[in-house]
Short mmCIF file of C-alpha atoms and ligand atoms in Angstrom, two decimals:
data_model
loop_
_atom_site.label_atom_id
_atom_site.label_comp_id
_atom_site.label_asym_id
_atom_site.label_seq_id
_atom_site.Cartn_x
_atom_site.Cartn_y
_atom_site.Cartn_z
CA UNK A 1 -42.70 -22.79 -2.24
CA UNK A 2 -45.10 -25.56 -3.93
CA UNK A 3 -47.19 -25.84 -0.93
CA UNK A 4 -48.37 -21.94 -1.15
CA UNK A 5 -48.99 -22.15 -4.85
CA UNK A 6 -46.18 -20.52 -6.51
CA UNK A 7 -44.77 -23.04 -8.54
CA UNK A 8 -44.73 -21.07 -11.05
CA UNK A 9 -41.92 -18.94 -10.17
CA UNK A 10 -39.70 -22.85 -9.69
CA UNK A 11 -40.55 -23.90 -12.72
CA UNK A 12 -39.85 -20.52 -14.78
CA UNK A 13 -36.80 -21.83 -16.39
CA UNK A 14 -36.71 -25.27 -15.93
CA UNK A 15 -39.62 -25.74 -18.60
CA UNK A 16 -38.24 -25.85 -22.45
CA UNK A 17 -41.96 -24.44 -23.29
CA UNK A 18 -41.12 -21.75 -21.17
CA UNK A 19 -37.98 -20.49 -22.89
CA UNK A 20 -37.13 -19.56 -26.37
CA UNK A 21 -36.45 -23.07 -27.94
CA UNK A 22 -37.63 -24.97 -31.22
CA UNK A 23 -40.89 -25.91 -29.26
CA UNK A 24 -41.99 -22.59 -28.26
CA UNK A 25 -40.87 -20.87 -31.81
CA UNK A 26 -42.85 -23.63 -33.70
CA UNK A 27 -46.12 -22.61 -31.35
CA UNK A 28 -45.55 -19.29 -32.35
CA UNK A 29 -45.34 -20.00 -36.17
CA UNK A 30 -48.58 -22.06 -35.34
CA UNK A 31 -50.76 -19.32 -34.06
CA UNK A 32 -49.60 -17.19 -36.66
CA UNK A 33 -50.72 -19.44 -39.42
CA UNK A 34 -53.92 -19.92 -37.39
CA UNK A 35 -54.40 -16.39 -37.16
CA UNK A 36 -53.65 -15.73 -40.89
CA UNK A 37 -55.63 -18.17 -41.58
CA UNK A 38 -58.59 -17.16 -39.88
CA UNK A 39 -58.31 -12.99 -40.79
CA UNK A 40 -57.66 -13.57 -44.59
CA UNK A 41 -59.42 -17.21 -45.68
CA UNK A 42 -62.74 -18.81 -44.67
CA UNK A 43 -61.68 -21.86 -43.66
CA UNK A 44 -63.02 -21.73 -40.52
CA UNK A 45 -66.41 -21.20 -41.71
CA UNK A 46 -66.98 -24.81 -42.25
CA UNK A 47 -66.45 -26.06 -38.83
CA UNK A 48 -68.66 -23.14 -37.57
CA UNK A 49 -71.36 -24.18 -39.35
CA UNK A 50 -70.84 -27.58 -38.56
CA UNK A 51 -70.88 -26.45 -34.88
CA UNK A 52 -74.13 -24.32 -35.85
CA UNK A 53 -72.39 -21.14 -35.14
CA UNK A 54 -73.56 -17.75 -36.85
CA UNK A 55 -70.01 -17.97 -38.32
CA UNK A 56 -66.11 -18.04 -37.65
CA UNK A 57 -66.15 -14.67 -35.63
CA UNK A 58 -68.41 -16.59 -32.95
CA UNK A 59 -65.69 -19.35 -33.70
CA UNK A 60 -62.87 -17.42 -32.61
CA UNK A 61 -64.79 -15.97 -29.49
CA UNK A 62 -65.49 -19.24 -28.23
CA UNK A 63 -61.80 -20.98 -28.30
CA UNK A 64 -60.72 -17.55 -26.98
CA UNK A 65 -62.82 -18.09 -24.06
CA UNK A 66 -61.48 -21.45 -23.67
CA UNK A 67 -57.93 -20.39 -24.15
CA UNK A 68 -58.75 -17.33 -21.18
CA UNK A 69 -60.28 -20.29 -18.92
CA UNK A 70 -57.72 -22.48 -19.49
CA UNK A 71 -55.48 -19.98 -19.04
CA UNK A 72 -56.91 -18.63 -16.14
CA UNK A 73 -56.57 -22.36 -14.18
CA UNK A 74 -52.96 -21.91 -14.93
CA UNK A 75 -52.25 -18.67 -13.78
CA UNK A 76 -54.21 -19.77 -10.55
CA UNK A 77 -52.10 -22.75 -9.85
CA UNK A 78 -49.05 -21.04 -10.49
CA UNK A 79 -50.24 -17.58 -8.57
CA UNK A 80 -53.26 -17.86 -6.66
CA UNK A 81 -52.10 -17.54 -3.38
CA UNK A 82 -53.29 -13.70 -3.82
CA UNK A 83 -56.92 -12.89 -3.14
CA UNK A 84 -56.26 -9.90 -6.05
CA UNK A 85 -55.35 -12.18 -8.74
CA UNK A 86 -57.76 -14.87 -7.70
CA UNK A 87 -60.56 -12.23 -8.13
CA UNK A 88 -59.04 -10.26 -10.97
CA UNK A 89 -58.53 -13.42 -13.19
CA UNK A 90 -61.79 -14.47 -12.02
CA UNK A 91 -63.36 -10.99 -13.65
CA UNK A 92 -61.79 -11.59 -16.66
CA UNK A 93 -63.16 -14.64 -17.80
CA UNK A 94 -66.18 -13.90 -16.43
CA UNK A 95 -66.48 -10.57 -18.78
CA UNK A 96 -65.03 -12.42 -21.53
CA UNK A 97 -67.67 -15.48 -20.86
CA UNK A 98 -70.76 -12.72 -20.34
CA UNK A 99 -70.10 -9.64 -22.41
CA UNK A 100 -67.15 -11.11 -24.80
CA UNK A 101 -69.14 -14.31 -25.75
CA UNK A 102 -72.60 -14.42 -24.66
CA UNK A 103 -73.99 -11.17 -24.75
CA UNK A 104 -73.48 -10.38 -28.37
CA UNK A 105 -74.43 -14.04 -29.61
CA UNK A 106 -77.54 -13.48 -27.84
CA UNK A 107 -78.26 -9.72 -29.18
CA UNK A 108 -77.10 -11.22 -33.08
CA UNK A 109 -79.67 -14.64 -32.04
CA UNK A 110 -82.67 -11.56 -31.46
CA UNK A 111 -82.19 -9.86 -34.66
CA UNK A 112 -79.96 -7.11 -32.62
CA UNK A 113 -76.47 -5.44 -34.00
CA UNK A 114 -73.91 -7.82 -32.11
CA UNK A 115 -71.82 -5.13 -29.93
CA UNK A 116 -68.74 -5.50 -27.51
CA UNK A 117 -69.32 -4.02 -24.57
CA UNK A 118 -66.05 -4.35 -22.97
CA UNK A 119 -64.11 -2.66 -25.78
CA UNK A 120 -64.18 0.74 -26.57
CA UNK A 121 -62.96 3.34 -29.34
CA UNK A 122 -59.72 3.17 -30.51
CA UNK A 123 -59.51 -0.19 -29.09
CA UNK A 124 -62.43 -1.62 -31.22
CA UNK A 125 -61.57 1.49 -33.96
CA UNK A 126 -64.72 1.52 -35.78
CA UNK A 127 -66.90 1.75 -32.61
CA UNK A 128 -66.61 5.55 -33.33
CA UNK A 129 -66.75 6.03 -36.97
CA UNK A 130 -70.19 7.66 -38.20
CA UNK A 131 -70.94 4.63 -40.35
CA UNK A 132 -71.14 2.62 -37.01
CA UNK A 133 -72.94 5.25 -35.41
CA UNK A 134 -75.20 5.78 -37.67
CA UNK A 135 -75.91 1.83 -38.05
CA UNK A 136 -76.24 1.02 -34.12
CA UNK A 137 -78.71 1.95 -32.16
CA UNK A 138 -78.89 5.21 -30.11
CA UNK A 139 -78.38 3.73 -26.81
CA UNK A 140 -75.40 1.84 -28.11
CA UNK A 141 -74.02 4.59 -29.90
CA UNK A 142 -74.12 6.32 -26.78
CA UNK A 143 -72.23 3.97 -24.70
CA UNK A 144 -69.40 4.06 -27.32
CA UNK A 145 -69.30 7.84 -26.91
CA UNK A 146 -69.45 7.75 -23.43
CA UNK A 147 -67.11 4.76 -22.60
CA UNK A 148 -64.70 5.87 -25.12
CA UNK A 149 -64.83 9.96 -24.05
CA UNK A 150 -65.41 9.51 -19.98
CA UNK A 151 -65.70 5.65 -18.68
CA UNK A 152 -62.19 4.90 -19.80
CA UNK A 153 -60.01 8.00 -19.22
CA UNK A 154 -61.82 8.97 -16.10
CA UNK A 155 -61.61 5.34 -14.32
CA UNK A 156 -57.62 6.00 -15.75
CA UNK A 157 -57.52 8.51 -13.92
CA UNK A 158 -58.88 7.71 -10.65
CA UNK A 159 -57.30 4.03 -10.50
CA UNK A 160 -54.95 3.97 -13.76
CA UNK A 161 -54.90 2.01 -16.69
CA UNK A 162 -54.82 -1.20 -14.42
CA UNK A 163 -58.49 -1.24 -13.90
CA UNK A 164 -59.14 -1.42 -17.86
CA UNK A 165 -55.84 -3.60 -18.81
CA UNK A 166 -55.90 -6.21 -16.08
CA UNK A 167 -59.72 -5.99 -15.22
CA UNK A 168 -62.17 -5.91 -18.36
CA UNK A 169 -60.15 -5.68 -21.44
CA UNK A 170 -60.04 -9.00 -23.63
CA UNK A 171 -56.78 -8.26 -25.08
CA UNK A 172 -54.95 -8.10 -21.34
CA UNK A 173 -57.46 -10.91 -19.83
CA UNK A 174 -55.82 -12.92 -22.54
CA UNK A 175 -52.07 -11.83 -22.14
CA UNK A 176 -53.06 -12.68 -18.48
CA UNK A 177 -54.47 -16.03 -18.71
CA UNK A 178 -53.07 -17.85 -21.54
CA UNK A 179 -50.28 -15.80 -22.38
CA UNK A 180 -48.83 -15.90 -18.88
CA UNK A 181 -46.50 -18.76 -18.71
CA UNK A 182 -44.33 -16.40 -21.04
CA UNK A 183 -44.36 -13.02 -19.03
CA UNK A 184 -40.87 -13.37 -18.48
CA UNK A 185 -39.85 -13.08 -22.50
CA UNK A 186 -40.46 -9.37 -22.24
CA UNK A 187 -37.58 -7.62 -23.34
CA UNK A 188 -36.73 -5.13 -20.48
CA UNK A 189 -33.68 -3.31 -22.73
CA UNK A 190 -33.38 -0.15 -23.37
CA UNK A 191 -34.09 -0.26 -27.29
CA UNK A 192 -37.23 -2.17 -26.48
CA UNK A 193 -38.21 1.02 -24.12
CA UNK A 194 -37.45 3.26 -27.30
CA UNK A 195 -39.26 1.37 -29.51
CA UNK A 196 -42.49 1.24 -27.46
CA UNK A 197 -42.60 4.88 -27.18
CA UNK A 198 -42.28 5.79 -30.61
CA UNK A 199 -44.68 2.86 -31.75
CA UNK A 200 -47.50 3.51 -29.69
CA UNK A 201 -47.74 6.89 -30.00
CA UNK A 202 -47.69 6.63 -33.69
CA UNK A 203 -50.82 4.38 -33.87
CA UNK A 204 -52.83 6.65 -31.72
CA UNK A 205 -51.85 9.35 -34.30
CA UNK A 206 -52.76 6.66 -37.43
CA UNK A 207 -56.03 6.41 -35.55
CA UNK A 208 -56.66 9.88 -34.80
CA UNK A 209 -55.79 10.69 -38.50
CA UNK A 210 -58.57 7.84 -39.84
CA UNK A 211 -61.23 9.04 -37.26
CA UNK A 212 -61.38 12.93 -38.37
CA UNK A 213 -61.18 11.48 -42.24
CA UNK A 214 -64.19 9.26 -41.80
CA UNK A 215 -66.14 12.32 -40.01
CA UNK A 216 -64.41 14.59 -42.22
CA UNK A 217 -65.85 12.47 -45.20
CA UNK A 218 -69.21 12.50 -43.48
CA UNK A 219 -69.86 15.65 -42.54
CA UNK A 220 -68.84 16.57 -46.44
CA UNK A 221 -71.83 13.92 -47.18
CA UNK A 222 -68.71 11.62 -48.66
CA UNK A 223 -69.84 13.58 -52.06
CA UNK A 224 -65.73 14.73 -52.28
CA UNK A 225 -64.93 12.24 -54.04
CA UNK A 226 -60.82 12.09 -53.56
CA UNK A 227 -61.70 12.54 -50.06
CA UNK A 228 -63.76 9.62 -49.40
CA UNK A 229 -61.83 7.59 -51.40
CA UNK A 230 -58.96 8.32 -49.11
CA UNK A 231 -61.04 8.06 -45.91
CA UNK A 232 -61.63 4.72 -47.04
CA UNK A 233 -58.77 3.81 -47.44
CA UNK A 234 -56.76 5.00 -44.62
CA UNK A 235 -59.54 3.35 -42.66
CA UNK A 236 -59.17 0.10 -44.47
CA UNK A 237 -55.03 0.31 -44.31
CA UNK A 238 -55.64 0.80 -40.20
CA UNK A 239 -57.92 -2.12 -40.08
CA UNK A 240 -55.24 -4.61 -41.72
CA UNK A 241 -52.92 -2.88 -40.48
CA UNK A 242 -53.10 -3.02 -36.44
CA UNK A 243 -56.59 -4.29 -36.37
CA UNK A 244 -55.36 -7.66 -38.05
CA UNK A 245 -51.74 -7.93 -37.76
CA UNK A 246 -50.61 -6.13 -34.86
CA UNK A 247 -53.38 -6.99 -32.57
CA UNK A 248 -53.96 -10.42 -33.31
CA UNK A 249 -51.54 -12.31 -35.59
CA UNK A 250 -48.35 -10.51 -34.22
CA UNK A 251 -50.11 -9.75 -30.79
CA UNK A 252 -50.67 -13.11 -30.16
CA UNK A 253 -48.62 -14.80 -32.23
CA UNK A 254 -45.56 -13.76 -30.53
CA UNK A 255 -46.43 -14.31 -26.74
CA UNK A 256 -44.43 -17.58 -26.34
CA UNK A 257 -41.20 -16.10 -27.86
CA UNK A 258 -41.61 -12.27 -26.55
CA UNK A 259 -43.79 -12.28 -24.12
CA UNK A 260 -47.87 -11.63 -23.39
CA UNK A 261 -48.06 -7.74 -24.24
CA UNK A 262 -46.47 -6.84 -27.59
CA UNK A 263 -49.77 -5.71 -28.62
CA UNK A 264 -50.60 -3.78 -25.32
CA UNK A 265 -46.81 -2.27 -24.64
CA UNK A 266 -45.93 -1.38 -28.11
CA UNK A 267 -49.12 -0.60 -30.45
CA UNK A 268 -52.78 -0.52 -28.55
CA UNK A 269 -53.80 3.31 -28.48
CA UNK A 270 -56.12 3.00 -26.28
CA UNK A 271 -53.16 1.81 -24.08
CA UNK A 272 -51.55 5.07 -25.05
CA UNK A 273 -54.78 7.12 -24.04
CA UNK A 274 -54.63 5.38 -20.46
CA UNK A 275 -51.20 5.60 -20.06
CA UNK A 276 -50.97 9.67 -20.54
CA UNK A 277 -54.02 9.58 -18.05
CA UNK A 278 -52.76 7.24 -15.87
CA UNK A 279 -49.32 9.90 -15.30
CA UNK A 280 -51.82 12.51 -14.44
CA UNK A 281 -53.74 10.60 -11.68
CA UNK A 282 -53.32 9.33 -8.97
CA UNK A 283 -52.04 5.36 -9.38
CA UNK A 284 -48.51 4.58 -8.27
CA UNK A 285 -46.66 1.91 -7.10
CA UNK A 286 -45.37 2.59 -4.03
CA UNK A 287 -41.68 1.91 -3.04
CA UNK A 288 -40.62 0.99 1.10
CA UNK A 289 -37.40 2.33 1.42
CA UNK A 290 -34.27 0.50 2.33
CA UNK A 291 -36.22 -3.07 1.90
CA UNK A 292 -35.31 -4.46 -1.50
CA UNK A 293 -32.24 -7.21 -1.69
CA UNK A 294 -32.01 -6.83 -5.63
CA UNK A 295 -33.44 -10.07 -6.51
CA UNK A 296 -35.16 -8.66 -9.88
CA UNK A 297 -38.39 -11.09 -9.62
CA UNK A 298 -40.11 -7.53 -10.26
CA UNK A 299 -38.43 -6.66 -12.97
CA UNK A 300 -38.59 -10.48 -14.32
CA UNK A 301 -42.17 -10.86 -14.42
CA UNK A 302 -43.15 -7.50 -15.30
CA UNK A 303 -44.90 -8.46 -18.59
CA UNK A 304 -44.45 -4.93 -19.56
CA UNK A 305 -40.78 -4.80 -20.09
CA UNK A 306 -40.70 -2.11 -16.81
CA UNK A 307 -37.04 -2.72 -14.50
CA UNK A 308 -39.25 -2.01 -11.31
CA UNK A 309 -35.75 -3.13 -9.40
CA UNK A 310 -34.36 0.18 -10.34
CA UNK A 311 -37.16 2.22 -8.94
CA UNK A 312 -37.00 -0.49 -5.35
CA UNK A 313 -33.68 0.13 -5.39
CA UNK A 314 -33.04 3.73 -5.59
CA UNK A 315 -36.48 3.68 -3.38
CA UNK A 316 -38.51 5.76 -5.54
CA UNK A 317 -42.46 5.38 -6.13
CA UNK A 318 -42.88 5.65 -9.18
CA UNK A 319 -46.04 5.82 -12.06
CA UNK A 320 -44.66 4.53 -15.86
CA UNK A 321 -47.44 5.37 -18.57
CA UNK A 322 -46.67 1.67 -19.42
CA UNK A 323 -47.67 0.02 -16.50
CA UNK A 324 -51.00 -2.34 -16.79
CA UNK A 325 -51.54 -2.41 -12.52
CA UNK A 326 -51.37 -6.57 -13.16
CA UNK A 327 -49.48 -6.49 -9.39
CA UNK A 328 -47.27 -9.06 -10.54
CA UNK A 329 -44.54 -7.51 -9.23
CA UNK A 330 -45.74 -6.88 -5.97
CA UNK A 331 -47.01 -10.74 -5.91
CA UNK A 332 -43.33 -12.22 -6.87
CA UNK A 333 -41.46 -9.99 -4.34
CA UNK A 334 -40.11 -11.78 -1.48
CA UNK A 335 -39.71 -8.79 0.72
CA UNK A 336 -42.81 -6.73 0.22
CA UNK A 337 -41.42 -3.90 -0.92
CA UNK A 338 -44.41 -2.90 -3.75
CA UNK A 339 -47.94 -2.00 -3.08
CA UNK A 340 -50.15 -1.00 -5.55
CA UNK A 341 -51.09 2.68 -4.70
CA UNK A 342 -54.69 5.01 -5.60
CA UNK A 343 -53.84 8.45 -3.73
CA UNK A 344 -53.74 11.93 -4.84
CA UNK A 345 -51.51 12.83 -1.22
CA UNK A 346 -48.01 13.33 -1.73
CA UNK A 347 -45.83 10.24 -1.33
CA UNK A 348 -45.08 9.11 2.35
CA UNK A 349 -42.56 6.69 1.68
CA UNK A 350 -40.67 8.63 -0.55
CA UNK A 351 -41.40 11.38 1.87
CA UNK A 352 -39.71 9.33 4.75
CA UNK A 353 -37.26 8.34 2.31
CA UNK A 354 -36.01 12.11 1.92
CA UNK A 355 -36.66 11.67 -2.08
CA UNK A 356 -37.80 13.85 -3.99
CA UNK A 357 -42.04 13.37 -4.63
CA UNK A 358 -43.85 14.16 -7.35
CA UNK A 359 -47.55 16.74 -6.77
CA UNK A 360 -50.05 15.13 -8.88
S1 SF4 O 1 -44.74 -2.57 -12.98
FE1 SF4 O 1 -45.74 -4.23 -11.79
S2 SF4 O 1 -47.95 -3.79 -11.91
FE2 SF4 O 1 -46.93 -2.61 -13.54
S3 SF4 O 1 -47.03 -3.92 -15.37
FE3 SF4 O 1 -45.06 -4.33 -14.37
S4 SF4 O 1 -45.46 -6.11 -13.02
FE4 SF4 O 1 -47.47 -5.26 -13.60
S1 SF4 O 2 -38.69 -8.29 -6.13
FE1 SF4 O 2 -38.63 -6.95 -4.32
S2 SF4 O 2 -36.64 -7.36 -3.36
FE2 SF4 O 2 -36.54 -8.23 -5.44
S3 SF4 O 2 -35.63 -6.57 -6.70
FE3 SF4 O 2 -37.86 -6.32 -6.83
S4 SF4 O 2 -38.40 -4.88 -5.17
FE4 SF4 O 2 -36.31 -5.64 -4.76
#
């Protein structure tokens, strides 16, 4: 097993930093404080400076980057016997290194607005909010328009959510790279399935809600003046809310003890956007009947809580709003029974199965 690279899968449960145990809780309680510390104090600033950054936001971006490369030689060693992860995790840092890192140090450096080009509205929330609009310029306001209204849910719905997740987005690169040692902690129960669907949907709605306020406010030239204050304020309630605490100090916080994507399975709406596309396209992972032996690596090392051994077993393709396309399941299974599918046809295993399909 060691000599084609998956040592990973050995050493799963052998490692104490692997599994819930003081260790692993006292690294979560560590990048919690870190992350409080960062989001509500400036005592980061210092070492910035010191390090003759603009200030702790360009910080943070560079030990992220470190933490995705780092992360990334990890995930290689453990996985990267598969050309598709060696080139997806090689993507990731490289769009975290370029367009998460570089790109917007160099347009702040040259007097330009510093803008993300990898994350779109509701991801990166205010990225549609007139105030932004209004501040960037117009060929940046109209790639946030046009990533956030056709890029994303049309590449969703040619090749699902997977090639926004597990390709370009920061917050999945990272669940990916340095988050992946724990992809088993995800909870795979059946309250943790309930949860996620209320949760998610419930942000997209908070962040529906605080987008038609702000243009609401703006379009009434903010001059309503119990209106804008509440605008405001649901805006600044969403941006503590999930923009600080869900996304990053529970969102990361938590990977060693629950897994990589708490953030991405339970509360990212722009997850919950891709996911209703992805059911409408034409991603799938495909099911050969009669192969699987029931040995739940799938279902394991799904980092998004999915029991893919149900679907192998009852052979049934099948397309869950959840899934990120990471291919992990596919990678782990000894019997090749998955395969990552793009096809609008009607299912030809499940066909030759005698299953019912499903017409997209
Ligand atoms: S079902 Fe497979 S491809 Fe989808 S998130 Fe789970 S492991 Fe990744
Ligand atoms: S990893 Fe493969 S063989 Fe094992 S339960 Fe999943 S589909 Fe079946």
């Amino acid at each position: 097993m060691y000599a084609q690279g998956q040592d990973g899968l050995m050493s799963t449960y052998r490692s104490a930093w692997r599994t819930r145990s003081p260790r692993t809780y006292a690294l979560s309680a560590l990048i919690i404080g870190l992350y409080c510390a960062l989001y509500f104090t400036d005592v980061f600033e210092p070492i910035a400076q010191a390090l003759h950054l603009r200030n702790k936001w360009f910080l943070y971006g560079t030990v992220y980057s470190i933490l995705m490369i780092g992360g990334g030689l990890y995930f290689l060693k453990a996985h990267g016997n598969s050309r598709y992860h060696k080139i997806r995790i090689a993507v990731n840092v490289a769009i975290q290194v370029v367009l998460g890192l570089s790109l917007p140090y160099a347009m702040a450096f040259f007097g330009h607005p510093d803008y993300y080009f990898s994350y779109f509205w509701p991801l990166k929330y205010d990225y549609l909010m007139p105030g932004t609009l209004n501040y960037l310029p117009w060929y940046l306001a109209l790639y946030s328009v046009v990533g956030a209204f056709i890029i994303v849910p049309f590449g969703a719905l040619f090749f699902g959510k997977r090639w926004y997740c597990s390709w370009v987005c920061g917050c999945g690169a990272l669940a990916n790279t340095f988050g992946d040692p724990w992809r088993h902690m995800t909870s795979t129960s059946t309250e943790s399935w309930r949860f996620e669907k209320v949760s998610i949907y419930a942000v997209l709605v908070f962040i529906l809600v605080a987008t038609a306020m702000m243009f609401g406010d703006w379009f009434g030239g903010n001059q309503i003046g119990w209106f804008h204050e509440t605008a405001e304020w649901t805006k600044y309630i969403y941006g503590f809310l999930v923009g600080s605490i869900l996304s990053g100090v529970i969102g990361t916080g938590v990977y060693p003890i629950l897994g990589p994507r708490i953030w991405c399975r339970n509360f990212c709406p722009m997850a919950a956007i891709l996911g209703i596309t992805q059911k409408a396209g034409r991603f799938r992972i495909a099911v050969k009947p009669d192969m699987c032996i029931s040995c739940g690596n799938c279902s394991t090392y799904c980092e998004m809580g999915i029991d893919v051994r149900a679907y192998a077993q009852q052979n049934e393709t099948f397309t869950r709003s959840s899934c990120v396309g990471c291919g992990m399941c596919a990678h782990v299974c000894p019997r090749g029974v998955l395969k990552l599918e793009n096809a609008w046809d009607e299912n030809t295993d499940k066909a030759n199965a005698g299953q019912l399909t499903i017409e997209f």
